[in-house]
């Protein structure tokens, strides 16, 4: 699926937020954020919400963009 990782990487780069800063804000290990950003592992649904909340605490615009990229992006993975 990797959509969350792609969205997260794009937002972190655009808003110059480090993986470490997001990890500290979220209260998770930096290695978790690294795995999401480089699409080694997809975050579970709860973690996606935590990512959004962590970004919001750092920069509300970054959180909004992450939300737009993640939830509104077309996906080949959607099955009807």
mmCIF file of N, CA and C in Angstrom:
data_model
loop_
_atom_site.group_PDB
_atom_site.id
_atom_site.type_symbol
_atom_site.label_atom_id
_atom_site.label_comp_id
_atom_site.label_asym_id
_atom_site.label_seq_id
_atom_site.Cartn_x
_atom_site.Cartn_y
_atom_site.Cartn_z
ATOM 1 N N UNK A 1 0.830 -1.185 0.000
ATOM 2 C CA UNK A 1 0.000 0.000 0.000
ATOM 3 C C UNK A 1 0.876 1.250 0.000
ATOM 4 N N UNK A 2 1.754 1.434 0.882
ATOM 5 C CA UNK A 2 2.819 2.453 0.877
ATOM 6 C C UNK A 2 2.365 3.896 0.718
ATOM 7 N N UNK A 3 1.082 4.128 0.598
ATOM 8 C CA UNK A 3 0.599 5.494 0.411
ATOM 9 C C UNK A 3 0.955 6.380 1.602
ATOM 10 N N UNK A 4 0.841 5.846 2.802
ATOM 11 C CA UNK A 4 1.166 6.632 4.002
ATOM 12 C C UNK A 4 2.636 7.029 4.001
ATOM 13 N N UNK A 5 3.507 6.097 3.652
ATOM 14 C CA UNK A 5 4.937 6.388 3.623
ATOM 15 C C UNK A 5 5.292 7.452 2.606
ATOM 16 N N UNK A 6 4.696 7.359 1.426
ATOM 17 C CA UNK A 6 4.953 8.356 0.387
ATOM 18 C C UNK A 6 4.465 9.730 0.821
ATOM 19 N N UNK A 7 3.267 9.765 1.384
ATOM 20 C CA UNK A 7 2.707 11.040 1.848
ATOM 21 C C UNK A 7 3.562 11.621 2.971
ATOM 22 N N UNK A 8 3.973 10.763 3.897
ATOM 23 C CA UNK A 8 4.779 11.223 5.025
ATOM 24 C C UNK A 8 6.121 11.767 4.554
ATOM 25 N N UNK A 9 6.775 11.056 3.664
ATOM 26 C CA UNK A 9 8.076 11.508 3.162
ATOM 27 C C UNK A 9 7.951 12.869 2.479
ATOM 28 N N UNK A 10 6.932 13.020 1.670
ATOM 29 C CA UNK A 10 6.727 14.276 0.954
ATOM 30 C C UNK A 10 6.501 15.435 1.928
ATOM 31 N N UNK A 11 5.683 15.208 2.940
ATOM 32 C CA UNK A 11 5.372 16.261 3.910
ATOM 33 C C UNK A 11 6.591 16.606 4.765
ATOM 34 N N UNK A 12 7.316 15.591 5.219
ATOM 35 C CA UNK A 12 8.506 15.863 6.031
ATOM 36 C C UNK A 12 9.516 16.694 5.251
ATOM 37 N N UNK A 13 9.713 16.356 3.978
ATOM 38 C CA UNK A 13 10.663 17.109 3.158
ATOM 39 C C UNK A 13 10.180 18.535 2.912
ATOM 40 N N UNK A 14 8.923 18.681 2.541
ATOM 41 C CA UNK A 14 8.388 20.007 2.214
ATOM 42 C C UNK A 14 8.428 20.953 3.410
ATOM 43 N N UNK A 15 8.069 20.438 4.582
ATOM 44 C CA UNK A 15 7.990 21.292 5.769
ATOM 45 C C UNK A 15 9.251 21.212 6.632
ATOM 46 N N UNK A 16 10.256 20.523 6.126
ATOM 47 C CA UNK A 16 11.557 20.407 6.810
ATOM 48 C C UNK A 16 11.413 19.930 8.251
ATOM 49 N N UNK A 17 10.641 18.869 8.388
ATOM 50 C CA UNK A 17 10.450 18.235 9.690
ATOM 51 C C UNK A 17 11.312 16.981 9.701
ATOM 52 N N UNK A 18 12.136 16.829 10.710
ATOM 53 C CA UNK A 18 12.989 15.644 10.771
ATOM 54 C C UNK A 18 12.197 14.444 11.277
ATOM 55 N N UNK A 19 12.673 13.279 10.889
ATOM 56 C CA UNK A 19 12.068 12.044 11.389
ATOM 57 C C UNK A 19 12.148 12.000 12.908
ATOM 58 N N UNK A 20 13.274 12.440 13.444
ATOM 59 C CA UNK A 20 13.457 12.424 14.893
ATOM 60 C C UNK A 20 12.455 13.338 15.593
ATOM 61 N N UNK A 21 12.248 14.524 15.052
ATOM 62 C CA UNK A 21 11.297 15.451 15.680
ATOM 63 C C UNK A 21 9.891 14.862 15.689
ATOM 64 N N UNK A 22 9.487 14.269 14.584
ATOM 65 C CA UNK A 22 8.164 13.651 14.538
ATOM 66 C C UNK A 22 8.080 12.498 15.523
ATOM 67 N N UNK A 23 9.119 11.672 15.569
ATOM 68 C CA UNK A 23 9.132 10.529 16.486
ATOM 69 C C UNK A 23 9.004 10.982 17.935
ATOM 70 N N UNK A 24 9.761 12.004 18.312
ATOM 71 C CA UNK A 24 9.707 12.512 19.688
ATOM 72 C C UNK A 24 8.317 13.066 19.987
ATOM 73 N N UNK A 25 7.774 13.810 19.058
ATOM 74 C CA UNK A 25 6.440 14.389 19.246
ATOM 75 C C UNK A 25 5.385 13.300 19.390
ATOM 76 N N UNK A 26 5.544 12.222 18.614
ATOM 77 C CA UNK A 26 4.582 11.119 18.665
ATOM 78 C C UNK A 26 4.817 10.186 19.845
ATOM 79 N N UNK A 27 6.030 10.210 20.388
ATOM 80 C CA UNK A 27 6.365 9.281 21.460
ATOM 81 C C UNK A 27 6.665 7.881 20.962
ATOM 82 N N UNK A 28 7.223 7.801 19.739
ATOM 83 C CA UNK A 28 7.613 6.511 19.161
ATOM 84 C C UNK A 28 9.097 6.556 18.819
ATOM 85 N N UNK A 29 9.654 5.414 18.509
ATOM 86 C CA UNK A 29 11.055 5.360 18.123
ATOM 87 C C UNK A 29 11.282 5.926 16.730
ATOM 88 N N UNK A 30 12.433 6.575 16.550
ATOM 89 C CA UNK A 30 12.768 7.118 15.233
ATOM 90 C C UNK A 30 12.807 6.026 14.178
ATOM 91 N N UNK A 31 13.182 4.819 14.592
ATOM 92 C CA UNK A 31 13.241 3.715 13.629
ATOM 93 C C UNK A 31 11.864 3.405 13.048
ATOM 94 N N UNK A 32 10.811 3.597 13.831
ATOM 95 C CA UNK A 32 9.458 3.392 13.295
ATOM 96 C C UNK A 32 9.159 4.398 12.194
ATOM 97 N N UNK A 33 9.471 5.654 12.452
ATOM 98 C CA UNK A 33 9.233 6.693 11.451
ATOM 99 C C UNK A 33 10.065 6.404 10.205
ATOM 100 N N UNK A 34 11.308 5.998 10.398
ATOM 101 C CA UNK A 34 12.184 5.653 9.273
ATOM 102 C C UNK A 34 11.553 4.546 8.417
ATOM 103 N N UNK A 35 11.040 3.518 9.052
ATOM 104 C CA UNK A 35 10.418 2.400 8.321
ATOM 105 C C UNK A 35 9.206 2.863 7.518
ATOM 106 N N UNK A 36 8.439 3.785 8.076
ATOM 107 C CA UNK A 36 7.273 4.293 7.346
ATOM 108 C C UNK A 36 7.706 5.144 6.162
ATOM 109 N N UNK A 37 8.653 6.053 6.392
ATOM 110 C CA UNK A 37 9.101 6.973 5.347
ATOM 111 C C UNK A 37 9.699 6.214 4.168
ATOM 112 N N UNK A 38 10.481 5.185 4.449
ATOM 113 C CA UNK A 38 11.134 4.425 3.382
ATOM 114 C C UNK A 38 10.345 3.191 2.973
ATOM 115 N N UNK A 39 9.082 3.152 3.385
ATOM 116 C CA UNK A 39 8.128 2.134 2.963
ATOM 117 C C UNK A 39 8.603 0.715 3.242
ATOM 118 N N UNK A 40 9.348 0.565 4.325
ATOM 119 C CA UNK A 40 9.761 -0.761 4.773
ATOM 120 C C UNK A 40 8.582 -1.437 5.456
ATOM 121 N N UNK A 41 7.798 -0.630 6.147
ATOM 122 C CA UNK A 41 6.611 -1.129 6.840
ATOM 123 C C UNK A 41 5.531 -0.055 6.772
ATOM 124 N N UNK A 42 4.306 -0.489 6.517
ATOM 125 C CA UNK A 42 3.174 0.437 6.531
ATOM 126 C C UNK A 42 2.709 0.651 7.960
ATOM 127 N N UNK A 43 2.372 1.876 8.317
ATOM 128 C CA UNK A 43 1.825 2.105 9.656
ATOM 129 C C UNK A 43 0.417 1.524 9.752
ATOM 130 N N UNK A 44 0.073 1.026 10.927
ATOM 131 C CA UNK A 44 -1.298 0.551 11.148
ATOM 132 C C UNK A 44 -2.209 1.772 11.207
ATOM 133 N N UNK A 45 -3.508 1.547 11.136
ATOM 134 C CA UNK A 45 -4.477 2.649 11.091
ATOM 135 C C UNK A 45 -4.307 3.617 12.260
ATOM 136 N N UNK A 46 -4.099 3.077 13.445
ATOM 137 C CA UNK A 46 -3.936 3.940 14.617
ATOM 138 C C UNK A 46 -2.697 4.820 14.485
ATOM 139 N N UNK A 47 -1.644 4.268 13.899
ATOM 140 C CA UNK A 47 -0.408 5.034 13.724
ATOM 141 C C UNK A 47 -0.594 6.157 12.708
ATOM 142 N N UNK A 48 -1.416 5.923 11.686
ATOM 143 C CA UNK A 48 -1.680 6.983 10.708
ATOM 144 C C UNK A 48 -2.325 8.176 11.408
ATOM 145 N N UNK A 49 -3.237 7.894 12.315
ATOM 146 C CA UNK A 49 -3.874 8.977 13.078
ATOM 147 C C UNK A 49 -2.868 9.654 14.004
ATOM 148 N N UNK A 50 -1.965 8.872 14.589
ATOM 149 C CA UNK A 50 -0.916 9.447 15.441
ATOM 150 C C UNK A 50 0.038 10.311 14.622
ATOM 151 N N UNK A 51 0.345 9.871 13.412
ATOM 152 C CA UNK A 51 1.199 10.668 12.519
ATOM 153 C C UNK A 51 0.533 12.014 12.257
ATOM 154 N N UNK A 52 -0.737 11.961 11.899
ATOM 155 C CA UNK A 52 -1.472 13.207 11.653
ATOM 156 C C UNK A 52 -1.439 14.122 12.878
ATOM 157 N N UNK A 53 -1.690 13.552 14.046
ATOM 158 C CA UNK A 53 -1.700 14.353 15.275
ATOM 159 C C UNK A 53 -0.312 14.900 15.607
ATOM 160 N N UNK A 54 0.721 14.087 15.379
ATOM 161 C CA UNK A 54 2.088 14.545 15.615
ATOM 162 C C UNK A 54 2.462 15.685 14.689
ATOM 163 N N UNK A 55 2.102 15.544 13.420
ATOM 164 C CA UNK A 55 2.366 16.619 12.469
ATOM 165 C C UNK A 55 1.598 17.880 12.852
ATOM 166 N N UNK A 56 0.372 17.704 13.300
ATOM 167 C CA UNK A 56 -0.450 18.858 13.691
ATOM 168 C C UNK A 56 0.182 19.626 14.849
ATOM 169 N N UNK A 57 0.788 18.895 15.781
ATOM 170 C CA UNK A 57 1.452 19.542 16.916
ATOM 171 C C UNK A 57 2.677 20.336 16.465
ATOM 172 N N UNK A 58 3.315 19.888 15.397
ATOM 173 C CA UNK A 58 4.514 20.560 14.881
ATOM 174 C C UNK A 58 4.136 21.681 13.919
ATOM 175 N N UNK A 59 3.255 21.346 12.968
ATOM 176 C CA UNK A 59 2.857 22.305 11.941
ATOM 177 C C UNK A 59 1.492 21.885 11.396
ATOM 178 N N UNK A 60 0.439 22.598 11.728
ATOM 179 C CA UNK A 60 -0.899 22.222 11.262
ATOM 180 C C UNK A 60 -1.019 22.117 9.743
ATOM 181 N N UNK A 61 -0.278 22.930 9.011
ATOM 182 C CA UNK A 61 -0.315 22.845 7.551
ATOM 183 C C UNK A 61 0.242 21.512 7.062
ATOM 184 N N UNK A 62 1.275 21.024 7.721
ATOM 185 C CA UNK A 62 1.855 19.728 7.363
ATOM 186 C C UNK A 62 0.846 18.613 7.616
ATOM 187 N N UNK A 63 0.131 18.701 8.718
ATOM 188 C CA UNK A 63 -0.881 17.692 9.030
ATOM 189 C C UNK A 63 -1.995 17.705 7.997
ATOM 190 N N UNK A 64 -2.408 18.887 7.600
ATOM 191 C CA UNK A 64 -3.471 19.006 6.596
ATOM 192 C C UNK A 64 -3.021 18.413 5.267
ATOM 193 N N UNK A 65 -1.793 18.707 4.879
ATOM 194 C CA UNK A 65 -1.296 18.167 3.609
ATOM 195 C C UNK A 65 -1.155 16.650 3.677
ATOM 196 N N UNK A 66 -0.664 16.128 4.799
ATOM 197 C CA UNK A 66 -0.570 14.679 4.962
ATOM 198 C C UNK A 66 -1.950 14.047 4.814
ATOM 199 N N UNK A 67 -2.940 14.650 5.454
ATOM 200 C CA UNK A 67 -4.307 14.138 5.374
ATOM 201 C C UNK A 67 -4.796 14.129 3.932
ATOM 202 N N UNK A 68 -4.573 15.216 3.229
ATOM 203 C CA UNK A 68 -4.996 15.300 1.830
ATOM 204 C C UNK A 68 -4.297 14.252 0.968
ATOM 205 N N UNK A 69 -2.998 14.138 1.134
ATOM 206 C CA UNK A 69 -2.239 13.182 0.326
ATOM 207 C C UNK A 69 -2.640 11.745 0.629
ATOM 208 N N UNK A 70 -2.858 11.452 1.897
ATOM 209 C CA UNK A 70 -3.151 10.074 2.290
ATOM 210 C C UNK A 70 -4.588 9.679 1.985
ATOM 211 N N UNK A 71 -5.540 10.459 2.420
ATOM 212 C CA UNK A 71 -6.932 10.039 2.288
ATOM 213 C C UNK A 71 -7.559 10.384 0.956
ATOM 214 N N UNK A 72 -7.072 11.380 0.254
ATOM 215 C CA UNK A 72 -7.713 11.794 -0.986
ATOM 216 C C UNK A 72 -6.978 11.356 -2.239
ATOM 217 N N UNK A 73 -5.819 10.748 -2.066
ATOM 218 C CA UNK A 73 -5.055 10.306 -3.232
ATOM 219 C C UNK A 73 -5.713 9.084 -3.851
ATOM 220 N N UNK A 74 -5.792 9.041 -5.180
ATOM 221 C CA UNK A 74 -6.317 7.837 -5.817
ATOM 222 C C UNK A 74 -5.391 6.659 -5.549
ATOM 223 N N UNK A 75 -5.968 5.496 -5.444
ATOM 224 C CA UNK A 75 -5.168 4.316 -5.138
ATOM 225 C C UNK A 75 -5.587 3.147 -6.004
ATOM 226 N N UNK A 76 -4.591 2.428 -6.505
ATOM 227 C CA UNK A 76 -4.868 1.210 -7.255
ATOM 228 C C UNK A 76 -5.291 0.089 -6.320
ATOM 229 N N UNK A 77 -5.053 0.274 -5.023
ATOM 230 C CA UNK A 77 -5.348 -0.775 -4.057
ATOM 231 C C UNK A 77 -6.816 -0.826 -3.659
ATOM 232 N N UNK A 78 -7.581 0.177 -4.030
ATOM 233 C CA UNK A 78 -8.988 0.205 -3.643
ATOM 234 C C UNK A 78 -9.743 -0.797 -4.494
ATOM 235 N N UNK A 79 -10.445 -1.691 -3.829
ATOM 236 C CA UNK A 79 -11.229 -2.711 -4.524
ATOM 237 C C UNK A 79 -12.694 -2.524 -4.163
ATOM 238 N N UNK A 80 -13.547 -2.739 -5.138
ATOM 239 C CA UNK A 80 -14.980 -2.606 -4.872
ATOM 240 C C UNK A 80 -15.623 -3.963 -4.833
#
